[in-house]
């Protein structure tokens, strides 16, 4: 591997200690199973019911299915139940606004009509998406929706589009195809073939909103997982840090490391989260390289972002995956105040950025970048 200026950390863990720790963590990245499930706080234990609640004297938790994924909300304290009920309604409200797969959502209507008057909130999320496109040099691009549909990721009727088809689609992508008039709340898709999809940021935005709702109800301690996207409010009720497990991309039921955190989002993107296997055995996943219209092959198998902002963490987990390790680390150097990252390469090198040096643990050796 190219040397980016790493500090190498030898694992300080013996296996038993590591697995004891794993038994206490929450898991990022899609599944609340494996190492995260058995001994996770009851709030995060997987449940087969589509909506389920449980309460103890100090905590209240709810599991729900929304935005095409399982979500678990847990809060502690007297107002926990009220805060969670309001949060669940908030998630449903956001789904109605942003989900492309609900035919009458605001974004679905925009895709159909090519213009829409949208509430301030939707305009500000779109502004954030445009800003991410500009900041990441187009690695984060919400105009890929027709390509995502062509691969079958929206219906699970998977197929491999021809390169002619993809070239055709790529003529209608890019942020220039969107015009935002912030003052009057008007959005236009200036190219008749353009359609947008906020799947790369909507769960992160929803987790920001849920944490804000909980705080406004006076909750001081909460943890939520929206399909594996974890965000925390405060510390655990006993004052200790939350421990968030990072999925092993080669064995998603297991953890490759643990991040200790408070008041932050920990969000992972990886090719193992949604994919299909072609006839030749190739894996085709759902994070698209906007230059080529094909699943991004950047040498990474997982990108985790740790940030105060859920929407930023969600968008950047997708964007840095597209960029690959070298560009991702350069990008972090310019924005190190805003986030930290854990990159796992296809050959299982683990690279963390300097802000995580004191709060990341792994049974494997890892590199610290930027100390
Ligand atoms: P997930 O939503 O499964 O947690 P991500 O946050 O990485 O995973 O988002 C992937 C989703 O974002 C895809 O399913 C698709 O809707 C959309 N997407 C795919 N590639 C890109 C990209 N390069 N830029 C922005 N959005 C993307
Ligand atoms: Mg994302």
GROMACS .gro file of C-alpha atoms and ligand atoms in nm:
model
  399
    1UNK     CA    1   0.000   0.000   0.000
    2UNK     CA    2   0.111   0.353  -0.068
    3UNK     CA    3   0.251   0.518   0.243
    4UNK     CA    4   0.037   0.820   0.324
    5UNK     CA    5   0.233   0.909   0.637
    6UNK     CA    6   0.078   0.665   0.882
    7UNK     CA    7   0.152   0.582   1.241
    8UNK     CA    8   0.111   0.208   1.273
    9UNK     CA    9  -0.061   0.078   1.588
   10UNK     CA   10  -0.003  -0.279   1.690
   11UNK     CA   11  -0.313  -0.435   1.835
   12UNK     CA   12  -0.318  -0.394   2.211
   13UNK     CA   13  -0.593  -0.650   2.252
   14UNK     CA   14  -0.590  -1.010   2.345
   15UNK     CA   15  -0.874  -1.191   2.175
   16UNK     CA   16  -1.079  -1.265   2.483
   17UNK     CA   17  -1.073  -0.909   2.599
   18UNK     CA   18  -1.173  -0.798   2.252
   19UNK     CA   19  -1.473  -1.024   2.234
   20UNK     CA   20  -1.582  -0.925   2.584
   21UNK     CA   21  -1.581  -0.567   2.465
   22UNK     CA   22  -1.767  -0.657   2.149
   23UNK     CA   23  -2.044  -0.808   2.350
   24UNK     CA   24  -2.121  -0.464   2.489
   25UNK     CA   25  -2.133  -0.261   2.174
   26UNK     CA   26  -2.390  -0.144   1.927
   27UNK     CA   27  -2.330  -0.230   1.569
   28UNK     CA   28  -2.311   0.006   1.274
   29UNK     CA   29  -2.387  -0.093   0.922
   30UNK     CA   30  -2.722  -0.252   0.862
   31UNK     CA   31  -2.760  -0.539   1.105
   32UNK     CA   32  -2.810  -0.535   1.476
   33UNK     CA   33  -2.706  -0.894   1.495
   34UNK     CA   34  -2.392  -1.092   1.552
   35UNK     CA   35  -2.161  -0.928   1.799
   36UNK     CA   36  -2.399  -0.642   1.856
   37UNK     CA   37  -2.713  -0.832   1.926
   38UNK     CA   38  -2.683  -1.080   2.205
   39UNK     CA   39  -2.568  -0.853   2.480
   40UNK     CA   40  -2.657  -0.517   2.334
   41UNK     CA   41  -2.882  -0.295   2.544
   42UNK     CA   42  -3.234  -0.432   2.511
   43UNK     CA   43  -3.314  -0.124   2.309
   44UNK     CA   44  -3.107  -0.260   2.024
   45UNK     CA   45  -3.192  -0.626   2.031
   46UNK     CA   46  -3.333  -0.728   1.694
   47UNK     CA   47  -3.703  -0.803   1.688
   48UNK     CA   48  -3.912  -0.961   1.418
   49UNK     CA   49  -4.214  -0.736   1.474
   50UNK     CA   50  -4.230  -0.441   1.239
   51UNK     CA   51  -4.307  -0.210   1.524
   52UNK     CA   52  -4.228  -0.296   1.880
   53UNK     CA   53  -4.185  -0.106   2.198
   54UNK     CA   54  -4.039  -0.192   2.534
   55UNK     CA   55  -3.986   0.009   2.845
   56UNK     CA   56  -3.804  -0.014   3.174
   57UNK     CA   57  -3.816   0.242   3.452
   58UNK     CA   58  -3.523   0.435   3.304
   59UNK     CA   59  -3.540   0.364   2.934
   60UNK     CA   60  -3.785   0.340   2.651
   61UNK     CA   61  -3.720   0.193   2.310
   62UNK     CA   62  -3.899   0.138   1.984
   63UNK     CA   63  -3.821  -0.056   1.671
   64UNK     CA   64  -3.983   0.048   1.347
   65UNK     CA   65  -3.951  -0.012   0.977
   66UNK     CA   66  -3.915   0.304   0.768
   67UNK     CA   67  -3.709   0.427   0.473
   68UNK     CA   68  -3.671   0.065   0.365
   69UNK     CA   69  -3.482  -0.035   0.677
   70UNK     CA   70  -3.514  -0.136   1.042
   71UNK     CA   71  -3.469   0.148   1.289
   72UNK     CA   72  -3.420   0.131   1.664
   73UNK     CA   73  -3.466   0.428   1.893
   74UNK     CA   74  -3.370   0.419   2.262
   75UNK     CA   75  -3.388   0.704   2.511
   76UNK     CA   76  -3.339   0.729   2.885
   77UNK     CA   77  -3.508   0.945   3.147
   78UNK     CA   78  -3.858   1.060   3.237
   79UNK     CA   79  -3.947   1.201   2.896
   80UNK     CA   80  -3.807   0.905   2.701
   81UNK     CA   81  -4.140   0.763   2.587
   82UNK     CA   82  -4.289   1.092   2.470
   83UNK     CA   83  -3.963   1.181   2.291
   84UNK     CA   84  -3.952   0.850   2.110
   85UNK     CA   85  -4.312   0.865   1.999
   86UNK     CA   86  -4.257   1.211   1.854
   87UNK     CA   87  -3.933   1.090   1.692
   88UNK     CA   88  -4.107   0.797   1.521
   89UNK     CA   89  -4.368   1.035   1.379
   90UNK     CA   90  -4.087   1.263   1.264
   91UNK     CA   91  -3.921   0.978   1.073
   92UNK     CA   92  -4.249   0.901   0.901
   93UNK     CA   93  -4.295   1.266   0.811
   94UNK     CA   94  -3.945   1.278   0.658
   95UNK     CA   95  -4.007   0.959   0.464
   96UNK     CA   96  -4.319   1.117   0.315
   97UNK     CA   97  -4.115   1.419   0.213
   98UNK     CA   98  -3.799   1.255   0.080
   99UNK     CA   99  -3.846   0.891  -0.021
  100UNK     CA  100  -3.830   0.833  -0.394
  101UNK     CA  101  -4.006   0.499  -0.360
  102UNK     CA  102  -4.323   0.657  -0.220
  103UNK     CA  103  -4.504   0.771  -0.532
  104UNK     CA  104  -4.658   1.076  -0.371
  105UNK     CA  105  -4.352   1.199  -0.178
  106UNK     CA  106  -4.239   1.553  -0.254
  107UNK     CA  107  -3.922   1.427  -0.421
  108UNK     CA  108  -4.111   1.168  -0.629
  109UNK     CA  109  -4.339   1.448  -0.750
  110UNK     CA  110  -4.037   1.661  -0.836
  111UNK     CA  111  -3.890   1.375  -1.039
  112UNK     CA  112  -4.215   1.338  -1.227
  113UNK     CA  113  -4.308   1.701  -1.285
  114UNK     CA  114  -3.947   1.831  -1.312
  115UNK     CA  115  -4.036   2.123  -1.092
  116UNK     CA  116  -4.185   2.165  -0.748
  117UNK     CA  117  -4.245   2.418  -0.480
  118UNK     CA  118  -4.095   2.263  -0.168
  119UNK     CA  119  -4.092   2.354   0.201
  120UNK     CA  120  -3.786   2.532   0.341
  121UNK     CA  121  -3.667   2.214   0.504
  122UNK     CA  122  -3.652   2.023   0.175
  123UNK     CA  123  -3.480   2.316   0.008
  124UNK     CA  124  -3.214   2.322   0.277
  125UNK     CA  125  -3.152   1.945   0.245
  126UNK     CA  126  -3.120   1.991  -0.132
  127UNK     CA  127  -2.879   2.280  -0.074
  128UNK     CA  128  -2.672   2.050   0.146
  129UNK     CA  129  -2.670   1.786  -0.130
  130UNK     CA  130  -2.556   2.045  -0.384
  131UNK     CA  131  -2.284   2.164  -0.148
  132UNK     CA  132  -2.166   1.806  -0.096
  133UNK     CA  133  -2.148   1.757  -0.471
  134UNK     CA  134  -1.934   2.069  -0.503
  135UNK     CA  135  -1.715   1.989  -0.202
  136UNK     CA  136  -1.649   1.630  -0.308
  137UNK     CA  137  -1.585   1.712  -0.671
  138UNK     CA  138  -1.897   1.526  -0.774
  139UNK     CA  139  -1.829   1.205  -0.579
  140UNK     CA  140  -2.160   1.264  -0.400
  141UNK     CA  141  -2.423   1.310  -0.668
  142UNK     CA  142  -2.800   1.294  -0.611
  143UNK     CA  143  -2.875   1.290  -0.986
  144UNK     CA  144  -2.778   0.923  -1.029
  145UNK     CA  145  -3.131   0.794  -0.972
  146UNK     CA  146  -3.200   0.677  -1.331
  147UNK     CA  147  -2.874   0.479  -1.317
  148UNK     CA  148  -2.960   0.330  -0.978
  149UNK     CA  149  -3.295   0.223  -1.122
  150UNK     CA  150  -3.131   0.080  -1.435
  151UNK     CA  151  -2.921  -0.150  -1.216
  152UNK     CA  152  -3.238  -0.263  -1.039
  153UNK     CA  153  -3.141  -0.138  -0.693
  154UNK     CA  154  -3.483   0.021  -0.639
  155UNK     CA  155  -3.686  -0.290  -0.727
  156UNK     CA  156  -3.440  -0.575  -0.667
  157UNK     CA  157  -3.495  -0.678  -1.030
  158UNK     CA  158  -3.121  -0.661  -1.080
  159UNK     CA  159  -2.955  -0.637  -1.420
  160UNK     CA  160  -2.631  -0.509  -1.569
  161UNK     CA  161  -2.697  -0.210  -1.797
  162UNK     CA  162  -2.499  -0.197  -2.121
  163UNK     CA  163  -2.223   0.062  -2.147
  164UNK     CA  164  -2.420   0.242  -2.421
  165UNK     CA  165  -2.714   0.268  -2.185
  166UNK     CA  166  -2.492   0.405  -1.908
  167UNK     CA  167  -2.330   0.659  -2.143
  168UNK     CA  168  -2.677   0.774  -2.235
  169UNK     CA  169  -2.780   0.813  -1.869
  170UNK     CA  170  -2.458   0.996  -1.781
  171UNK     CA  171  -2.551   1.278  -2.018
  172UNK     CA  172  -2.832   1.373  -1.781
  173UNK     CA  173  -2.647   1.366  -1.447
  174UNK     CA  174  -2.455   1.628  -1.253
  175UNK     CA  175  -2.561   1.914  -1.035
  176UNK     CA  176  -2.597   2.153  -1.329
  177UNK     CA  177  -2.924   1.974  -1.402
  178UNK     CA  178  -3.077   2.115  -1.082
  179UNK     CA  179  -3.177   2.476  -1.020
  180UNK     CA  180  -3.272   2.588  -0.672
  181UNK     CA  181  -3.446   2.916  -0.610
  182UNK     CA  182  -3.409   2.936  -0.236
  183UNK     CA  183  -3.608   3.258  -0.194
  184UNK     CA  184  -3.929   3.117  -0.338
  185UNK     CA  185  -3.865   2.752  -0.249
  186UNK     CA  186  -3.871   2.638  -0.611
  187UNK     CA  187  -3.667   2.348  -0.750
  188UNK     CA  188  -3.633   2.267  -1.117
  189UNK     CA  189  -3.476   1.974  -1.295
  190UNK     CA  190  -3.360   2.149  -1.607
  191UNK     CA  191  -3.294   1.830  -1.801
  192UNK     CA  192  -3.609   1.633  -1.881
  193UNK     CA  193  -3.430   1.300  -1.816
  194UNK     CA  194  -3.287   1.397  -1.475
  195UNK     CA  195  -3.421   1.239  -1.155
  196UNK     CA  196  -3.283   1.277  -0.807
  197UNK     CA  197  -3.249   1.045  -0.509
  198UNK     CA  198  -3.156   1.149  -0.156
  199UNK     CA  199  -3.087   0.791  -0.040
  200UNK     CA  200  -2.725   0.884   0.033
  201UNK     CA  201  -2.816   1.147   0.297
  202UNK     CA  202  -3.175   1.108   0.406
  203UNK     CA  203  -3.112   0.869   0.695
  204UNK     CA  204  -2.838   1.094   0.828
  205UNK     CA  205  -3.070   1.392   0.808
  206UNK     CA  206  -3.342   1.191   0.983
  207UNK     CA  207  -3.103   1.094   1.263
  208UNK     CA  208  -3.007   1.459   1.314
  209UNK     CA  209  -3.375   1.550   1.340
  210UNK     CA  210  -3.452   1.266   1.583
  211UNK     CA  211  -3.165   1.366   1.810
  212UNK     CA  212  -3.289   1.729   1.801
  213UNK     CA  213  -3.641   1.618   1.888
  214UNK     CA  214  -3.518   1.410   2.177
  215UNK     CA  215  -3.307   1.697   2.311
  216UNK     CA  216  -3.604   1.932   2.286
  217UNK     CA  217  -3.797   1.688   2.508
  218UNK     CA  218  -3.526   1.713   2.769
  219UNK     CA  219  -3.369   1.373   2.695
  220UNK     CA  220  -3.001   1.374   2.785
  221UNK     CA  221  -2.911   1.020   2.690
  222UNK     CA  222  -3.022   0.841   2.374
  223UNK     CA  223  -2.893   0.619   2.097
  224UNK     CA  224  -3.057   0.549   1.765
  225UNK     CA  225  -2.975   0.320   1.478
  226UNK     CA  226  -3.143   0.395   1.146
  227UNK     CA  227  -3.056   0.086   0.947
  228UNK     CA  228  -2.715   0.070   1.112
  229UNK     CA  229  -2.653   0.444   1.094
  230UNK     CA  230  -2.591   0.519   1.461
  231UNK     CA  231  -2.628   0.857   1.629
  232UNK     CA  232  -2.597   0.930   1.999
  233UNK     CA  233  -2.723   1.202   2.231
  234UNK     CA  234  -2.507   1.266   2.536
  235UNK     CA  235  -2.335   0.975   2.703
  236UNK     CA  236  -2.480   0.657   2.844
  237UNK     CA  237  -2.692   0.726   3.154
  238UNK     CA  238  -2.398   0.626   3.377
  239UNK     CA  239  -2.180   0.892   3.212
  240UNK     CA  240  -1.964   0.651   3.012
  241UNK     CA  241  -1.921   0.674   2.635
  242UNK     CA  242  -2.133   0.479   2.390
  243UNK     CA  243  -1.944   0.197   2.222
  244UNK     CA  244  -2.031   0.161   1.855
  245UNK     CA  245  -1.911  -0.146   1.670
  246UNK     CA  246  -1.783  -0.119   1.313
  247UNK     CA  247  -1.891  -0.412   1.095
  248UNK     CA  248  -1.627  -0.634   0.945
  249UNK     CA  249  -1.693  -0.590   0.570
  250UNK     CA  250  -1.580  -0.947   0.506
  251UNK     CA  251  -1.796  -1.091   0.784
  252UNK     CA  252  -2.078  -0.842   0.846
  253UNK     CA  253  -2.205  -1.028   1.153
  254UNK     CA  254  -1.880  -0.945   1.328
  255UNK     CA  255  -1.708  -0.625   1.434
  256UNK     CA  256  -1.368  -0.514   1.312
  257UNK     CA  257  -1.336  -0.244   1.576
  258UNK     CA  258  -1.517  -0.021   1.822
  259UNK     CA  259  -1.555   0.358   1.841
  260UNK     CA  260  -1.623   0.520   2.177
  261UNK     CA  261  -1.829   0.833   2.135
  262UNK     CA  262  -2.083   1.082   2.273
  263UNK     CA  263  -2.307   1.330   2.089
  264UNK     CA  264  -2.197   1.205   1.748
  265UNK     CA  265  -2.312   1.016   1.442
  266UNK     CA  266  -2.120   0.704   1.335
  267UNK     CA  267  -2.225   0.611   0.983
  268UNK     CA  268  -2.084   0.347   0.750
  269UNK     CA  269  -2.115   0.281   0.377
  270UNK     CA  270  -1.998  -0.043   0.226
  271UNK     CA  271  -2.051  -0.262  -0.078
  272UNK     CA  272  -2.171  -0.547   0.141
  273UNK     CA  273  -2.486  -0.357   0.242
  274UNK     CA  274  -2.687  -0.387  -0.080
  275UNK     CA  275  -2.564  -0.583  -0.378
  276UNK     CA  276  -2.629  -0.864  -0.623
  277UNK     CA  277  -2.399  -1.124  -0.774
  278UNK     CA  278  -2.376  -1.137  -1.155
  279UNK     CA  279  -2.362  -1.462  -1.355
  280UNK     CA  280  -1.983  -1.444  -1.365
  281UNK     CA  281  -1.968  -1.419  -0.984
  282UNK     CA  282  -1.895  -1.044  -0.977
  283UNK     CA  283  -2.052  -0.848  -0.692
  284UNK     CA  284  -2.240  -0.535  -0.803
  285UNK     CA  285  -2.322  -0.298  -0.517
  286UNK     CA  286  -2.530   0.017  -0.470
  287UNK     CA  287  -2.268   0.292  -0.432
  288UNK     CA  288  -2.228   0.431  -0.781
  289UNK     CA  289  -1.923   0.600  -0.929
  290UNK     CA  290  -2.079   0.915  -1.079
  291UNK     CA  291  -1.813   0.931  -1.353
  292UNK     CA  292  -1.885   0.585  -1.487
  293UNK     CA  293  -2.234   0.491  -1.371
  294UNK     CA  294  -2.108   0.160  -1.230
  295UNK     CA  295  -2.057   0.039  -0.872
  296UNK     CA  296  -1.755   0.227  -0.736
  297UNK     CA  297  -1.440   0.015  -0.716
  298UNK     CA  298  -1.198   0.239  -0.530
  299UNK     CA  299  -1.004  -0.021  -0.333
  300UNK     CA  300  -1.217   0.032  -0.021
  301UNK     CA  301  -1.452  -0.217   0.139
  302UNK     CA  302  -1.594   0.015   0.406
  303UNK     CA  303  -1.599   0.383   0.503
  304UNK     CA  304  -1.719   0.502   0.843
  305UNK     CA  305  -1.763   0.870   0.922
  306UNK     CA  306  -1.774   1.001   1.279
  307UNK     CA  307  -1.915   1.353   1.299
  308UNK     CA  308  -2.138   1.583   1.503
  309UNK     CA  309  -2.361   1.602   1.195
  310UNK     CA  310  -2.560   1.299   1.079
  311UNK     CA  311  -2.632   1.439   0.733
  312UNK     CA  312  -2.264   1.515   0.675
  313UNK     CA  313  -2.159   1.172   0.805
  314UNK     CA  314  -2.408   0.998   0.577
  315UNK     CA  315  -2.314   1.197   0.266
  316UNK     CA  316  -1.943   1.165   0.325
  317UNK     CA  317  -1.955   0.791   0.393
  318UNK     CA  318  -2.090   0.752   0.041
  319UNK     CA  319  -1.858   1.013  -0.114
  320UNK     CA  320  -1.534   0.893   0.047
  321UNK     CA  321  -1.618   0.539  -0.058
  322UNK     CA  322  -1.630   0.661  -0.418
  323UNK     CA  323  -1.304   0.858  -0.376
  324UNK     CA  324  -1.087   0.574  -0.247
  325UNK     CA  325  -0.830   0.598   0.035
  326UNK     CA  326  -0.586   0.846  -0.112
  327UNK     CA  327  -0.841   1.110  -0.213
  328UNK     CA  328  -1.046   1.044   0.099
  329UNK     CA  329  -0.749   1.118   0.325
  330UNK     CA  330  -0.661   1.431   0.129
  331UNK     CA  331  -1.020   1.542   0.167
  332UNK     CA  332  -1.009   1.477   0.542
  333UNK     CA  333  -0.695   1.689   0.572
  334UNK     CA  334  -0.886   1.989   0.438
  335UNK     CA  335  -1.187   1.931   0.666
  336UNK     CA  336  -1.048   1.764   0.972
  337UNK     CA  337  -1.250   1.988   1.205
  338UNK     CA  338  -1.576   1.850   1.065
  339UNK     CA  339  -1.532   1.473   1.081
  340UNK     CA  340  -1.309   1.172   1.130
  341UNK     CA  341  -1.308   0.853   0.930
  342UNK     CA  342  -1.228   0.483   0.943
  343UNK     CA  343  -1.133   0.337   0.605
  344UNK     CA  344  -1.101  -0.036   0.544
  345UNK     CA  345  -0.929  -0.137   0.223
  346UNK     CA  346  -1.007  -0.443   0.011
  347UNK     CA  347  -0.693  -0.603   0.153
  348UNK     CA  348  -0.819  -0.538   0.509
  349UNK     CA  349  -0.590  -0.251   0.603
  350UNK     CA  350  -0.763  -0.035   0.863
  351UNK     CA  351  -0.686   0.338   0.852
  352UNK     CA  352  -0.826   0.581   1.107
  353UNK     CA  353  -0.780   0.958   1.114
  354UNK     CA  354  -0.607   1.127   1.405
  355UNK     CA  355  -0.920   1.247   1.585
  356UNK     CA  356  -1.010   0.884   1.657
  357UNK     CA  357  -0.670   0.783   1.790
  358UNK     CA  358  -0.792   0.777   2.150
  359UNK     CA  359  -1.136   0.636   2.091
  360UNK     CA  360  -1.089   0.351   1.842
  361UNK     CA  361  -1.008  -0.003   1.946
  362UNK     CA  362  -0.952  -0.310   1.737
  363UNK     CA  363  -0.810  -0.657   1.772
  364UNK     CA  364  -0.635  -0.592   1.441
  365UNK     CA  365  -0.341  -0.365   1.366
  366UNK     CA  366  -0.442  -0.030   1.223
  367UNK     CA  367  -0.286   0.288   1.092
  368UNK     CA  368  -0.343   0.638   1.231
  369UNK     CA  369  -0.331   0.909   0.967
  370UNK     CA  370  -0.258   1.275   1.030
  371UNK     CA  371  -0.125   1.271   1.387
  372LIG     P1  372  -2.726   0.322   0.277
  372LIG     O1  373  -2.831   0.418   0.232
  372LIG     O2  374  -2.749   0.180   0.235
  372LIG     O3  375  -2.694   0.335   0.423
  372LIG     P2  376  -2.531   0.498   0.162
  372LIG     O4  377  -2.548   0.604   0.264
  372LIG     O5  378  -2.391   0.471   0.117
  372LIG     O6  379  -2.592   0.361   0.205
  372LIG     O7  380  -2.616   0.545   0.039
  372LIG     C1  381  -2.627   0.466  -0.075
  372LIG     C2  382  -2.747   0.515  -0.149
  372LIG     O8  383  -2.721   0.648  -0.199
  372LIG     C3  384  -2.777   0.432  -0.271
  372LIG     O9  385  -2.869   0.329  -0.242
  372LIG     C4  386  -2.832   0.533  -0.367
  372LIG    O10  387  -2.967   0.560  -0.338
  372LIG     C5  388  -2.752   0.657  -0.336
  372LIG     N1  389  -2.622   0.668  -0.406
  372LIG     C6  390  -2.547   0.573  -0.467
  372LIG     N2  391  -2.431   0.624  -0.515
  372LIG     C7  392  -2.432   0.756  -0.481
  372LIG     C8  393  -2.340   0.863  -0.501
  372LIG     N3  394  -2.223   0.846  -0.563
  372LIG     N4  395  -2.376   0.986  -0.455
  372LIG     C9  396  -2.493   1.004  -0.390
  372LIG     N5  397  -2.583   0.909  -0.366
  372LIG    C10  398  -2.554   0.784  -0.411
  373LIG    MG1  399  -2.447   0.778   0.285
   0.00000   0.00000   0.00000
